[in-house]
Amino acid sequence: MATAARVVPSAGCAATALWLLRQAASYASLLLHDKQQRKTICGEKERWHDGDRSLENNCFRVALVWPVVMWLAVIVLLAALAVSCLLTGRFKDSGFCGVGNRAKPVQRPTGPAIMRDNRSKVGATVVALSIAQAAVLLYAMVNLSGLALFAHTYTSLVAQLAVLIAVANAVSFVVYLRSDHLLYAGLFPWPLPTLVLVHLLVGACEIYYSFFTPATRNVPIVGRNASLYANTLVVSTLLSAIILLTYTRAQLRPIFVRPPLSPSSAAAANPQQLEYSPANDDVESNRDDDEATPLARRVGQKPEPLAETAEFNVSWYSTLAFSWTNDILRRGTAHQLEVTDLCNMDESDMPVPSWRRYLRHRKPGRSLLVTMLITFAPELLVQAVLSLTASVLYFSGPFFLQRILRSIEILGGGKVNGVGVGLGDLPAQKSIRGAYLDAFGLLFFTLVTTVLTNQTLWIGCHIGIRLK
């Protein structure tokens, strides 16, 4: 059974990937080499010539580039899923083919505790949004008229991908509902958010070439004056962005927190906290004159079990925004923190596992520096990639700011490259949309750079704790 659980899903994914690869190669070869078929699909006006293959050509972009990109994305994901299923088995910690690998096993702590698990709400929201997106695209596919065949082909392909994502989301959500929520890792298999991301990127690129190029600067984007194809493209892309953001809010596993204490309850549970004198209690300390705090454990007092850290079981959004620390911060503002308000450190940050990890890489004749580099190679590699990406993105601020200033100069009737530009000129109309797009890019990449920098520093904190 264990072998079948590994081979059957892997074989299914591999066979589907090979079939899609054959279909994509056949379709691309047909459009690239059969001029008559190209004329049939694109029409006489939109068809491209062999020496004129540009993304600004509607038929080349919509009929060839985007379908091939989506097919290749699905093929790569299926191949990766096949390898993952073959290596990890069909289920790993009750997650499909390794989903939720970042999650840590969780147990209900002793004493009063509140379990938080938002996966039911997030899953229902994702399924509803996926069905809405599929319905919008199917409606557009049926009602689009007056467009070339390549537009119908592209809309049909995107609609099929949306239906596939909606069905996969629904099946994954049903599997979660029928499982043991305490043991189930993750919510949706990792290829689904990746497919939605590909769908979003293709839609965003199509929006740019459909409304922000010099040839399309006057095309209505959305509203009554816009075409059904334009409205569908914008709505579908926005739904993809919302679905992707909703994916990031799903927890990997439940987390447990202590119930909040009112000030009166905290005082009743710890009466000595109101008037505390070190002379009246023996406090565990290395020196007699050390200051006693509420977090100092008294001699002879049995320590109460703590809840596990929520860092590795929260959602990706909470991990990136560090919102998993909000609970202890709220407790600190409500009353003096007690030991029971804290949580255990993760096992990977504890001294004994870190020491054993170091011993596995310590060899005779190997220097301490090389041993440490090998021991923490995974963390250092991730930190290096994040640091390099953040360093490159730091240049996005001056880049977009220069473009915004250029747009302001154009709109103000100044001169660009020695040529006067007025408000009624076409470049001004182009710069209005471009300025909004550049402002959004400045905001987006600034946020991304900040998140990457904070994650780099946080990984460094983990490395420092394990070194100590």
PDB file of N, CA and C in Angstrom, residues 183-246:
ATOM      1  N   LEU A 183      -4.435  17.233  13.229  1.00  0.00           N
ATOM      2  CA  LEU A 183      -3.290  16.586  12.610  1.00  0.00           C
ATOM      3  C   LEU A 183      -3.052  17.032  11.174  1.00  0.00           C
ATOM      4  N   TYR A 184      -4.086  17.538  10.518  1.00  0.00           N
ATOM      5  CA  TYR A 184      -3.979  17.860   9.090  1.00  0.00           C
ATOM      6  C   TYR A 184      -3.065  19.061   8.898  1.00  0.00           C
ATOM      7  N   ALA A 185      -2.097  18.928   8.008  1.00  0.00           N
ATOM      8  CA  ALA A 185      -1.127  19.990   7.744  1.00  0.00           C
ATOM      9  C   ALA A 185      -1.535  20.768   6.511  1.00  0.00           C
ATOM     10  N   GLY A 186      -1.629  22.084   6.642  1.00  0.00           N
ATOM     11  CA  GLY A 186      -1.972  22.915   5.503  1.00  0.00           C
ATOM     12  C   GLY A 186      -3.453  22.886   5.211  1.00  0.00           C
ATOM     13  N   LEU A 187      -3.804  23.391   4.041  1.00  0.00           N
ATOM     14  CA  LEU A 187      -5.196  23.401   3.609  1.00  0.00           C
ATOM     15  C   LEU A 187      -5.310  23.042   2.137  1.00  0.00           C
ATOM     16  N   PHE A 188      -4.642  23.806   1.280  1.00  0.00           N
ATOM     17  CA  PHE A 188      -4.668  23.556  -0.152  1.00  0.00           C
ATOM     18  C   PHE A 188      -3.286  23.103  -0.612  1.00  0.00           C
ATOM     19  N   PRO A 189      -3.206  22.145  -1.516  1.00  0.00           N
ATOM     20  CA  PRO A 189      -1.895  21.727  -2.048  1.00  0.00           C
ATOM     21  C   PRO A 189      -1.162  22.907  -2.671  1.00  0.00           C
ATOM     22  N   TRP A 190       0.156  22.906  -2.513  1.00  0.00           N
ATOM     23  CA  TRP A 190       0.949  24.045  -2.953  1.00  0.00           C
ATOM     24  C   TRP A 190       0.863  24.350  -4.445  1.00  0.00           C
ATOM     25  N   PRO A 191       0.544  23.397  -5.356  1.00  0.00           N
ATOM     26  CA  PRO A 191       0.427  23.802  -6.768  1.00  0.00           C
ATOM     27  C   PRO A 191      -0.738  24.754  -7.032  1.00  0.00           C
ATOM     28  N   LEU A 192      -1.777  24.723  -6.186  1.00  0.00           N
ATOM     29  CA  LEU A 192      -2.935  25.584  -6.446  1.00  0.00           C
ATOM     30  C   LEU A 192      -2.595  27.066  -6.309  1.00  0.00           C
ATOM     31  N   PRO A 193      -1.980  27.516  -5.209  1.00  0.00           N
ATOM     32  CA  PRO A 193      -1.567  28.932  -5.182  1.00  0.00           C
ATOM     33  C   PRO A 193      -0.611  29.308  -6.305  1.00  0.00           C
ATOM     34  N   THR A 194       0.242  28.361  -6.709  1.00  0.00           N
ATOM     35  CA  THR A 194       1.166  28.657  -7.806  1.00  0.00           C
ATOM     36  C   THR A 194       0.417  28.844  -9.119  1.00  0.00           C
ATOM     37  N   LEU A 195      -0.596  28.019  -9.375  1.00  0.00           N
ATOM     38  CA  LEU A 195      -1.414  28.192 -10.578  1.00  0.00           C
ATOM     39  C   LEU A 195      -2.153  29.527 -10.561  1.00  0.00           C
ATOM     40  N   VAL A 196      -2.683  29.885  -9.404  1.00  0.00           N
ATOM     41  CA  VAL A 196      -3.367  31.177  -9.303  1.00  0.00           C
ATOM     42  C   VAL A 196      -2.384  32.315  -9.533  1.00  0.00           C
ATOM     43  N   LEU A 197      -1.148  32.173  -9.043  1.00  0.00           N
ATOM     44  CA  LEU A 197      -0.130  33.191  -9.280  1.00  0.00           C
ATOM     45  C   LEU A 197       0.177  33.318 -10.771  1.00  0.00           C
ATOM     46  N   VAL A 198       0.298  32.191 -11.471  1.00  0.00           N
ATOM     47  CA  VAL A 198       0.527  32.242 -12.924  1.00  0.00           C
ATOM     48  C   VAL A 198      -0.648  32.916 -13.623  1.00  0.00           C
ATOM     49  N   HIS A 199      -1.860  32.546 -13.202  1.00  0.00           N
ATOM     50  CA  HIS A 199      -3.061  33.166 -13.761  1.00  0.00           C
ATOM     51  C   HIS A 199      -3.038  34.676 -13.537  1.00  0.00           C
ATOM     52  N   LEU A 200      -2.633  35.094 -12.348  1.00  0.00           N
ATOM     53  CA  LEU A 200      -2.568  36.521 -12.025  1.00  0.00           C
ATOM     54  C   LEU A 200      -1.518  37.235 -12.866  1.00  0.00           C
ATOM     55  N   LEU A 201      -0.335  36.664 -12.999  1.00  0.00           N
ATOM     56  CA  LEU A 201       0.740  37.304 -13.767  1.00  0.00           C
ATOM     57  C   LEU A 201       0.373  37.430 -15.244  1.00  0.00           C
ATOM     58  N   VAL A 202      -0.214  36.375 -15.801  1.00  0.00           N
ATOM     59  CA  VAL A 202      -0.629  36.445 -17.211  1.00  0.00           C
ATOM     60  C   VAL A 202      -1.700  37.511 -17.396  1.00  0.00           C
ATOM     61  N   GLY A 203      -2.678  37.551 -16.464  1.00  0.00           N
ATOM     62  CA  GLY A 203      -3.714  38.574 -16.555  1.00  0.00           C
ATOM     63  C   GLY A 203      -3.158  39.978 -16.409  1.00  0.00           C
ATOM     64  N   ALA A 204      -2.200  40.168 -15.492  1.00  0.00           N
ATOM     65  CA  ALA A 204      -1.606  41.491 -15.312  1.00  0.00           C
ATOM     66  C   ALA A 204      -0.829  41.922 -16.549  1.00  0.00           C
ATOM     67  N   CYS A 205      -0.077  40.997 -17.152  1.00  0.00           N
ATOM     68  CA  CYS A 205       0.650  41.324 -18.384  1.00  0.00           C
ATOM     69  C   CYS A 205      -0.304  41.642 -19.519  1.00  0.00           C
ATOM     70  N   GLU A 206      -1.396  40.899 -19.625  1.00  0.00           N
ATOM     71  CA  GLU A 206      -2.376  41.172 -20.679  1.00  0.00           C
ATOM     72  C   GLU A 206      -3.049  42.525 -20.464  1.00  0.00           C
ATOM     73  N   ILE A 207      -3.303  42.895 -19.204  1.00  0.00           N
ATOM     74  CA  ILE A 207      -3.866  44.217 -18.918  1.00  0.00           C
ATOM     75  C   ILE A 207      -2.895  45.312 -19.349  1.00  0.00           C
ATOM     76  N   TYR A 208      -1.616  45.106 -19.080  1.00  0.00           N
ATOM     77  CA  TYR A 208      -0.627  46.120 -19.469  1.00  0.00           C
ATOM     78  C   TYR A 208      -0.612  46.305 -20.984  1.00  0.00           C
ATOM     79  N   TYR A 209      -0.522  45.216 -21.748  1.00  0.00           N
ATOM     80  CA  TYR A 209      -0.437  45.344 -23.200  1.00  0.00           C
ATOM     81  C   TYR A 209      -1.773  45.727 -23.827  1.00  0.00           C
ATOM     82  N   SER A 210      -2.870  45.548 -23.094  1.00  0.00           N
ATOM     83  CA  SER A 210      -4.180  45.896 -23.641  1.00  0.00           C
ATOM     84  C   SER A 210      -4.569  47.337 -23.370  1.00  0.00           C
ATOM     85  N   PHE A 211      -3.976  47.960 -22.338  1.00  0.00           N
ATOM     86  CA  PHE A 211      -4.428  49.297 -21.956  1.00  0.00           C
ATOM     87  C   PHE A 211      -3.309  50.310 -21.711  1.00  0.00           C
ATOM     88  N   PHE A 212      -2.039  49.903 -21.652  1.00  0.00           N
ATOM     89  CA  PHE A 212      -0.990  50.826 -21.247  1.00  0.00           C
ATOM     90  C   PHE A 212       0.090  51.025 -22.304  1.00  0.00           C
ATOM     91  N   THR A 213      -0.033  50.442 -23.466  1.00  0.00           N
ATOM     92  CA  THR A 213       0.940  50.660 -24.536  1.00  0.00           C
ATOM     93  C   THR A 213       0.513  51.870 -25.369  1.00  0.00           C
ATOM     94  N   PRO A 214       1.425  52.438 -26.168  1.00  0.00           N
ATOM     95  CA  PRO A 214       1.034  53.594 -26.987  1.00  0.00           C
ATOM     96  C   PRO A 214      -0.144  53.313 -27.908  1.00  0.00           C
ATOM     97  N   ALA A 215      -0.270  52.097 -28.395  1.00  0.00           N
ATOM     98  CA  ALA A 215      -1.373  51.787 -29.312  1.00  0.00           C
ATOM     99  C   ALA A 215      -2.697  51.593 -28.596  1.00  0.00           C
ATOM    100  N   THR A 216      -2.679  51.354 -27.292  1.00  0.00           N
ATOM    101  CA  THR A 216      -3.923  51.056 -26.554  1.00  0.00           C
ATOM    102  C   THR A 216      -4.169  52.049 -25.431  1.00  0.00           C
ATOM    103  N   ARG A 217      -3.549  53.236 -25.490  1.00  0.00           N
ATOM    104  CA  ARG A 217      -3.670  54.178 -24.384  1.00  0.00           C
ATOM    105  C   ARG A 217      -5.069  54.754 -24.248  1.00  0.00           C
ATOM    106  N   ASN A 218      -5.883  54.702 -25.304  1.00  0.00           N
ATOM    107  CA  ASN A 218      -7.232  55.263 -25.259  1.00  0.00           C
ATOM    108  C   ASN A 218      -8.310  54.202 -25.107  1.00  0.00           C
ATOM    109  N   VAL A 219      -7.932  52.954 -24.969  1.00  0.00           N
ATOM    110  CA  VAL A 219      -8.925  51.884 -24.833  1.00  0.00           C
ATOM    111  C   VAL A 219      -9.514  51.929 -23.434  1.00  0.00           C
ATOM    112  N   PRO A 220     -10.842  51.971 -23.283  1.00  0.00           N
ATOM    113  CA  PRO A 220     -11.450  51.963 -21.941  1.00  0.00           C
ATOM    114  C   PRO A 220     -11.079  50.688 -21.183  1.00  0.00           C
ATOM    115  N   ILE A 221     -10.748  50.852 -19.907  1.00  0.00           N
ATOM    116  CA  ILE A 221     -10.296  49.704 -19.120  1.00  0.00           C
ATOM    117  C   ILE A 221     -11.468  48.937 -18.540  1.00  0.00           C
ATOM    118  N   VAL A 222     -12.368  49.644 -17.860  1.00  0.00           N
ATOM    119  CA  VAL A 222     -13.486  48.977 -17.201  1.00  0.00           C
ATOM    120  C   VAL A 222     -14.662  49.940 -17.183  1.00  0.00           C
ATOM    121  N   GLY A 223     -15.859  49.375 -17.126  1.00  0.00           N
ATOM    122  CA  GLY A 223     -17.059  50.196 -17.082  1.00  0.00           C
ATOM    123  C   GLY A 223     -17.959  49.937 -18.269  1.00  0.00           C
ATOM    124  N   ARG A 224     -18.957  50.806 -18.405  1.00  0.00           N
ATOM    125  CA  ARG A 224     -19.924  50.615 -19.492  1.00  0.00           C
ATOM    126  C   ARG A 224     -19.303  50.822 -20.864  1.00  0.00           C
ATOM    127  N   ASN A 225     -18.327  51.720 -20.934  1.00  0.00           N
ATOM    128  CA  ASN A 225     -17.704  51.999 -22.230  1.00  0.00           C
ATOM    129  C   ASN A 225     -16.698  50.928 -22.630  1.00  0.00           C
ATOM    130  N   ALA A 226     -16.288  50.115 -21.711  1.00  0.00           N
ATOM    131  CA  ALA A 226     -15.323  49.060 -22.017  1.00  0.00           C
ATOM    132  C   ALA A 226     -16.035  47.844 -22.592  1.00  0.00           C
ATOM    133  N   SER A 227     -15.285  47.061 -23.337  1.00  0.00           N
ATOM    134  CA  SER A 227     -15.843  45.846 -23.939  1.00  0.00           C
ATOM    135  C   SER A 227     -16.006  44.760 -22.888  1.00  0.00           C
ATOM    136  N   LEU A 228     -16.766  43.741 -23.224  1.00  0.00           N
ATOM    137  CA  LEU A 228     -16.953  42.608 -22.321  1.00  0.00           C
ATOM    138  C   LEU A 228     -15.626  41.899 -22.078  1.00  0.00           C
ATOM    139  N   TYR A 229     -14.795  41.835 -23.106  1.00  0.00           N
ATOM    140  CA  TYR A 229     -13.478  41.209 -22.956  1.00  0.00           C
ATOM    141  C   TYR A 229     -12.622  41.980 -21.946  1.00  0.00           C
ATOM    142  N   ALA A 230     -12.637  43.339 -22.015  1.00  0.00           N
ATOM    143  CA  ALA A 230     -11.850  44.147 -21.083  1.00  0.00           C
ATOM    144  C   ALA A 230     -12.368  44.005 -19.658  1.00  0.00           C
ATOM    145  N   ASN A 231     -13.692  44.078 -19.483  1.00  0.00           N
ATOM    146  CA  ASN A 231     -14.264  43.918 -18.144  1.00  0.00           C
ATOM    147  C   ASN A 231     -13.956  42.543 -17.560  1.00  0.00           C
ATOM    148  N   THR A 232     -14.060  41.528 -18.395  1.00  0.00           N
ATOM    149  CA  THR A 232     -13.770  40.173 -17.923  1.00  0.00           C
ATOM    150  C   THR A 232     -12.320  40.021 -17.531  1.00  0.00           C
ATOM    151  N   LEU A 233     -11.433  40.601 -18.333  1.00  0.00           N
ATOM    152  CA  LEU A 233     -10.001  40.518 -18.038  1.00  0.00           C
ATOM    153  C   LEU A 233      -9.671  41.182 -16.704  1.00  0.00           C
ATOM    154  N   VAL A 234     -10.217  42.375 -16.467  1.00  0.00           N
ATOM    155  CA  VAL A 234      -9.934  43.088 -15.224  1.00  0.00           C
ATOM    156  C   VAL A 234     -10.528  42.365 -14.025  1.00  0.00           C
ATOM    157  N   VAL A 235     -11.791  41.951 -14.129  1.00  0.00           N
ATOM    158  CA  VAL A 235     -12.455  41.275 -13.000  1.00  0.00           C
ATOM    159  C   VAL A 235     -11.762  39.956 -12.682  1.00  0.00           C
ATOM    160  N   SER A 236     -11.415  39.188 -13.705  1.00  0.00           N
ATOM    161  CA  SER A 236     -10.752  37.908 -13.483  1.00  0.00           C
ATOM    162  C   SER A 236      -9.389  38.091 -12.824  1.00  0.00           C
ATOM    163  N   THR A 237      -8.634  39.112 -13.263  1.00  0.00           N
ATOM    164  CA  THR A 237      -7.319  39.352 -12.670  1.00  0.00           C
ATOM    165  C   THR A 237      -7.443  39.803 -11.217  1.00  0.00           C
ATOM    166  N   LEU A 238      -8.415  40.667 -10.920  1.00  0.00           N
ATOM    167  CA  LEU A 238      -8.631  41.091  -9.535  1.00  0.00           C
ATOM    168  C   LEU A 238      -9.034  39.912  -8.651  1.00  0.00           C
ATOM    169  N   LEU A 239      -9.887  39.035  -9.171  1.00  0.00           N
ATOM    170  CA  LEU A 239     -10.278  37.858  -8.390  1.00  0.00           C
ATOM    171  C   LEU A 239      -9.076  36.946  -8.139  1.00  0.00           C
ATOM    172  N   SER A 240      -8.188  36.822  -9.118  1.00  0.00           N
ATOM    173  CA  SER A 240      -6.978  36.024  -8.900  1.00  0.00           C
ATOM    174  C   SER A 240      -6.124  36.616  -7.789  1.00  0.00           C
ATOM    175  N   ALA A 241      -6.003  37.955  -7.772  1.00  0.00           N
ATOM    176  CA  ALA A 241      -5.227  38.606  -6.708  1.00  0.00           C
ATOM    177  C   ALA A 241      -5.871  38.386  -5.345  1.00  0.00           C
ATOM    178  N   ILE A 242      -7.199  38.490  -5.276  1.00  0.00           N
ATOM    179  CA  ILE A 242      -7.891  38.289  -3.990  1.00  0.00           C
ATOM    180  C   ILE A 242      -7.762  36.841  -3.531  1.00  0.00           C
ATOM    181  N   ILE A 243      -7.892  35.902  -4.457  1.00  0.00           N
ATOM    182  CA  ILE A 243      -7.759  34.484  -4.096  1.00  0.00           C
ATOM    183  C   ILE A 243      -6.358  34.195  -3.591  1.00  0.00           C
ATOM    184  N   LEU A 244      -5.353  34.751  -4.254  1.00  0.00           N
ATOM    185  CA  LEU A 244      -3.974  34.519  -3.834  1.00  0.00           C
ATOM    186  C   LEU A 244      -3.717  35.098  -2.443  1.00  0.00           C
ATOM    187  N   LEU A 245      -4.239  36.291  -2.168  1.00  0.00           N
ATOM    188  CA  LEU A 245      -4.096  36.874  -0.838  1.00  0.00           C
ATOM    189  C   LEU A 245      -4.840  36.055   0.214  1.00  0.00           C
ATOM    190  N   THR A 246      -5.990  35.500  -0.167  1.00  0.00           N
ATOM    191  CA  THR A 246      -6.745  34.676   0.781  1.00  0.00           C
ATOM    192  C   THR A 246      -6.003  33.384   1.081  1.00  0.00           C
TER     193      THR A 246
END
